[in-house]
Amino acid sequence: MKIKKRSNAVRVPPLKKAIRIKRNPSDVESTVSKAIENVKNVLKKKRESIKAVKPVSTPKAKEPRRNEVRSKKRVQERPKIIRKREPRGVVYIGHIPHGFYEEQMSEYFKQFGRVTRVRLVRSRNSGRSCGYGYVEFAVPEVAKIAAETMNNYLMCDRLLKATYIPVEKQHPGFFAGKSWSKEIYPKAINRKEVTRIRNGNIKRREHKSFVQSTKDKLSNLEKKMKEQGFDMEFIPIDN
């Protein structure tokens, strides 16, 4: 007898035929419309619940800005403080000898008391001393004593004239502007500026206007000299 060998292969049952159910398109549309209606009803209920819970909003007052708050605080915190300037004593000094300048004046008058300012009047053209100036003391009483002691005081073959200026007659013009020196004074500064401009690169228009103005000046000078009886002609040099 022939013995059949058992195989390890697994038997798969035959597939059953899929059962097809026919549905009408009207049934499908009805189910979709029902689902949409259900969703709408749920959303309506949520909106109604939110409206019932939401409190009535009241209009809020505008809050002030940070800068406005800070400015108000500063105005409130910082009251206006008006500081009155204490009266100072000013002494006019005349017949000042040459060599007795600002440094020497401040050092000399310190022996009477604290000197706040010193001004020696100088010439605008040369920067040299005009021979008079002003000395300011911190205390008016000290200024009076200094004026009394230094009046008619002999210094370098000159009699100093010192007079006390009362507070009512004092004005800031005594010490206005910068104190000049023999090396630095207004005319020297202006002269340096003019030489810098003349030695620098000049534009053609500026050069033409300068030449024309010099010609006009020379022609006016010729006319004046002819009136006086001098016949002279200025021959211009080529540009």
Short mmCIF file of C-alpha atoms in Angstrom, two decimals:
data_model
loop_
_atom_site.label_atom_id
_atom_site.label_comp_id
_atom_site.label_asym_id
_atom_site.label_seq_id
_atom_site.Cartn_x
_atom_site.Cartn_y
_atom_site.Cartn_z
CA MET A 1 0.00 0.00 0.00
CA LYS A 2 1.10 3.45 -0.76
CA ILE A 3 1.28 5.75 2.27
CA LYS A 4 0.64 9.43 1.55
CA LYS A 5 2.97 11.85 3.18
CA ARG A 6 1.39 14.66 5.15
CA SER A 7 2.38 18.05 3.90
CA ASN A 8 2.92 21.01 6.25
CA ALA A 9 0.93 23.34 3.96
CA VAL A 10 -2.07 25.05 5.61
CA ARG A 11 -5.31 24.81 3.84
CA VAL A 12 -7.09 28.10 3.22
CA PRO A 13 -10.88 27.93 3.15
CA PRO A 14 -12.48 29.20 -0.03
CA LEU A 15 -13.53 32.84 -0.08
CA LYS A 16 -17.17 33.56 0.19
CA LYS A 17 -18.75 35.91 -2.25
CA ALA A 18 -19.20 39.48 -0.97
CA ILE A 19 -22.78 40.34 -0.36
CA ARG A 20 -23.74 43.56 -2.10
CA ILE A 21 -26.49 45.61 -0.55
CA LYS A 22 -28.17 48.05 -2.81
CA ARG A 23 -29.00 51.45 -1.25
CA ASN A 24 -31.08 54.17 -2.69
CA PRO A 25 -29.35 57.60 -3.15
CA SER A 26 -32.22 59.24 -1.30
CA ASP A 27 -31.35 57.28 1.85
CA VAL A 28 -27.71 58.47 1.70
CA GLU A 29 -28.73 62.11 1.33
CA SER A 30 -31.14 61.84 4.27
CA THR A 31 -28.42 60.49 6.59
CA VAL A 32 -26.00 63.29 5.62
CA SER A 33 -28.60 65.99 6.13
CA LYS A 34 -29.48 64.56 9.54
CA ALA A 35 -25.83 64.65 10.60
CA ILE A 36 -25.50 68.30 9.49
CA GLU A 37 -28.61 69.25 11.43
CA ASN A 38 -27.29 67.55 14.53
CA VAL A 39 -24.02 69.51 14.30
CA LYS A 40 -25.91 72.79 13.90
CA ASN A 41 -28.04 72.03 16.94
CA VAL A 42 -24.93 71.32 19.04
CA LEU A 43 -23.31 74.61 17.99
CA LYS A 44 -26.49 76.56 18.81
CA LYS A 45 -26.61 75.06 22.31
CA LYS A 46 -22.95 76.01 22.92
CA ARG A 47 -23.53 79.62 21.80
CA GLU A 48 -26.57 79.95 24.03
CA SER A 49 -24.64 78.60 27.02
CA ILE A 50 -21.75 81.04 26.39
CA LYS A 51 -24.15 84.01 26.17
CA ALA A 52 -25.81 83.03 29.43
CA VAL A 53 -22.47 82.72 31.26
CA LYS A 54 -20.75 85.82 29.70
CA PRO A 55 -21.17 88.91 31.96
CA VAL A 56 -22.20 92.29 30.62
CA SER A 57 -19.07 94.22 29.60
CA THR A 58 -18.76 97.69 31.12
CA PRO A 59 -16.72 100.41 29.34
CA LYS A 60 -13.27 100.65 30.92
CA ALA A 61 -11.68 103.98 31.68
CA LYS A 62 -8.51 104.72 29.74
CA GLU A 63 -5.41 104.09 31.78
CA PRO A 64 -2.84 106.87 31.74
CA ARG A 65 0.38 106.21 29.89
CA ARG A 66 3.66 105.58 31.66
CA ASN A 67 5.23 108.81 30.47
CA GLU A 68 2.24 110.85 31.72
CA VAL A 69 2.36 109.14 35.11
CA ARG A 70 6.12 109.77 35.40
CA SER A 71 5.80 113.42 34.42
CA LYS A 72 3.01 113.96 37.00
CA LYS A 73 5.10 112.27 39.68
CA ARG A 74 8.11 114.44 38.85
CA VAL A 75 6.01 117.59 39.04
CA GLN A 76 4.61 116.52 42.38
CA GLU A 77 7.91 115.28 43.81
CA ARG A 78 10.13 118.16 42.68
CA PRO A 79 8.92 121.48 44.00
CA LYS A 80 10.38 124.61 42.46
CA ILE A 81 13.44 125.77 44.34
CA ILE A 82 14.49 129.35 43.68
CA ARG A 83 18.06 129.86 44.77
CA LYS A 84 18.99 133.43 45.43
CA ARG A 85 22.53 134.40 44.51
CA GLU A 86 24.41 135.72 47.48
CA PRO A 87 25.71 139.28 47.05
CA ARG A 88 29.37 139.55 46.08
CA GLY A 89 31.83 142.34 46.59
CA VAL A 90 33.36 143.91 43.47
CA VAL A 91 36.33 146.28 43.52
CA TYR A 92 37.35 148.49 40.60
CA ILE A 93 41.13 148.84 40.26
CA GLY A 94 42.76 151.48 38.09
CA HIS A 95 46.34 152.53 37.19
CA ILE A 96 47.41 148.87 37.04
CA PRO A 97 51.08 148.60 36.03
CA HIS A 98 52.25 146.37 33.19
CA GLY A 99 53.20 142.92 34.41
CA PHE A 100 50.46 142.89 37.04
CA TYR A 101 48.03 140.66 35.12
CA GLU A 102 45.19 138.25 36.00
CA GLU A 103 47.32 135.61 37.73
CA GLN A 104 49.26 138.15 39.75
CA MET A 105 46.07 140.02 40.72
CA SER A 106 44.29 136.87 41.98
CA GLU A 107 47.35 135.75 43.97
CA TYR A 108 47.88 139.22 45.48
CA PHE A 109 44.27 139.88 46.54
CA LYS A 110 43.88 136.43 48.12
CA GLN A 111 45.54 137.81 51.24
CA PHE A 112 42.31 139.74 51.99
CA GLY A 113 39.88 136.86 51.44
CA ARG A 114 38.44 134.40 48.91
CA VAL A 115 38.60 135.77 45.36
CA THR A 116 35.92 134.39 43.02
CA ARG A 117 36.69 136.21 39.74
CA VAL A 118 39.30 138.53 38.26
CA ARG A 119 39.03 140.53 35.03
CA LEU A 120 41.72 142.68 33.45
CA VAL A 121 40.44 144.78 30.55
CA ARG A 122 42.58 144.32 27.44
CA SER A 123 42.75 145.85 23.98
CA ARG A 124 40.96 144.07 21.12
CA ASN A 125 43.66 145.12 18.64
CA SER A 126 46.82 144.20 20.54
CA GLY A 127 45.73 142.19 23.60
CA ARG A 128 47.69 144.49 25.93
CA SER A 129 46.41 145.65 29.28
CA CYS A 130 44.30 148.82 29.34
CA GLY A 131 45.39 149.58 32.90
CA TYR A 132 42.18 148.82 34.78
CA GLY A 133 40.16 145.81 35.87
CA TYR A 134 37.80 144.27 38.42
CA VAL A 135 38.22 141.87 41.33
CA GLU A 136 35.28 139.99 42.84
CA PHE A 137 35.28 138.77 46.45
CA ALA A 138 32.94 136.23 48.00
CA VAL A 139 32.06 138.58 50.89
CA PRO A 140 31.19 142.28 50.34
CA GLU A 141 32.75 143.34 53.67
CA VAL A 142 36.10 141.91 52.59
CA ALA A 143 35.86 143.84 49.32
CA LYS A 144 35.32 147.09 51.24
CA ILE A 145 38.41 146.47 53.37
CA ALA A 146 40.50 145.62 50.28
CA ALA A 147 39.35 148.79 48.49
CA GLU A 148 40.19 150.97 51.50
CA THR A 149 43.67 149.49 51.99
CA MET A 150 44.69 149.34 48.30
CA ASN A 151 43.50 152.81 47.31
CA ASN A 152 46.50 155.10 46.56
CA TYR A 153 48.86 152.18 47.08
CA LEU A 154 52.25 152.66 45.37
CA MET A 155 53.09 149.75 43.05
CA CYS A 156 55.81 149.87 40.38
CA ASP A 157 55.91 153.70 40.43
CA ARG A 158 52.12 153.89 40.04
CA LEU A 159 49.39 154.78 42.51
CA LEU A 160 46.65 152.17 42.41
CA LYS A 161 43.07 153.45 42.50
CA ALA A 162 40.67 151.03 44.21
CA THR A 163 36.98 151.78 44.70
CA TYR A 164 34.26 149.53 46.06
CA ILE A 165 31.22 149.03 43.76
CA PRO A 166 28.00 148.54 45.77
CA VAL A 167 25.62 145.68 45.00
CA GLU A 168 23.02 148.01 43.44
CA LYS A 169 25.48 149.21 40.76
CA GLN A 170 26.96 145.82 39.91
CA HIS A 171 26.14 144.18 36.55
CA PRO A 172 27.42 141.09 34.70
CA GLY A 173 29.21 143.21 32.10
CA PHE A 174 32.20 143.56 34.41
CA PHE A 175 33.13 139.88 33.86
CA ALA A 176 31.43 139.18 30.51
CA GLY A 177 33.23 137.01 27.96
CA LYS A 178 36.55 135.24 28.13
CA SER A 179 39.63 136.84 29.61
CA TRP A 180 42.14 137.65 26.86
CA SER A 181 45.91 137.46 26.97
CA LYS A 182 48.76 139.01 25.05
CA GLU A 183 48.99 135.90 22.84
CA ILE A 184 45.24 135.33 22.35
CA TYR A 185 42.97 138.31 21.63
CA PRO A 186 40.14 138.97 19.12
CA LYS A 187 42.15 140.70 16.40
CA ALA A 188 44.82 137.98 16.42
CA ILE A 189 42.16 135.28 16.11
CA ASN A 190 40.49 137.12 13.22
CA ARG A 191 43.87 137.67 11.54
CA LYS A 192 44.65 133.94 11.71
CA GLU A 193 41.26 133.13 10.21
CA VAL A 194 41.75 135.64 7.37
CA THR A 195 45.24 134.35 6.53
CA ARG A 196 43.94 130.77 6.54
CA ILE A 197 41.19 131.69 4.07
CA ARG A 198 43.54 133.66 1.80
CA ASN A 199 46.22 130.97 1.72
CA GLY A 200 43.68 128.22 1.11
CA ASN A 201 42.28 127.06 -2.22
CA ILE A 202 39.97 129.77 -3.61
CA LYS A 203 37.20 129.01 -6.11
CA ARG A 204 37.15 130.70 -9.52
CA ARG A 205 33.98 132.65 -8.81
CA GLU A 206 35.37 134.00 -5.57
CA HIS A 207 38.65 134.93 -7.28
CA LYS A 208 36.83 136.79 -10.09
CA SER A 209 34.69 138.71 -7.61
CA PHE A 210 37.81 139.60 -5.59
CA VAL A 211 39.63 140.88 -8.71
CA GLN A 212 36.60 142.92 -9.80
CA SER A 213 36.22 144.51 -6.37
CA THR A 214 39.91 145.50 -6.28
CA LYS A 215 39.60 147.06 -9.76
CA ASP A 216 36.57 149.07 -8.65
CA LYS A 217 38.45 150.31 -5.60
CA LEU A 218 41.43 151.39 -7.71
CA SER A 219 39.20 153.22 -10.20
CA ASN A 220 37.50 155.12 -7.35
CA LEU A 221 40.92 156.01 -5.98
CA GLU A 222 41.98 157.36 -9.41
CA LYS A 223 38.92 159.61 -9.52
CA LYS A 224 39.62 161.02 -6.08
CA MET A 225 43.27 161.69 -6.94
CA LYS A 226 42.28 163.48 -10.17
CA GLU A 227 39.97 165.72 -8.17
CA GLN A 228 42.93 166.62 -5.95
CA GLY A 229 45.13 167.34 -9.01
CA PHE A 230 47.11 164.11 -9.22
CA ASP A 231 46.95 162.32 -12.56
CA MET A 232 47.80 158.64 -11.98
CA GLU A 233 46.73 155.45 -13.66
CA PHE A 234 46.77 152.01 -12.12
CA ILE A 235 47.63 149.39 -14.71
CA PRO A 236 46.11 146.00 -13.75
CA ILE A 237 48.27 142.89 -14.00
CA ASP A 238 47.09 139.97 -16.14
CA ASN A 239 44.90 137.43 -14.34
#
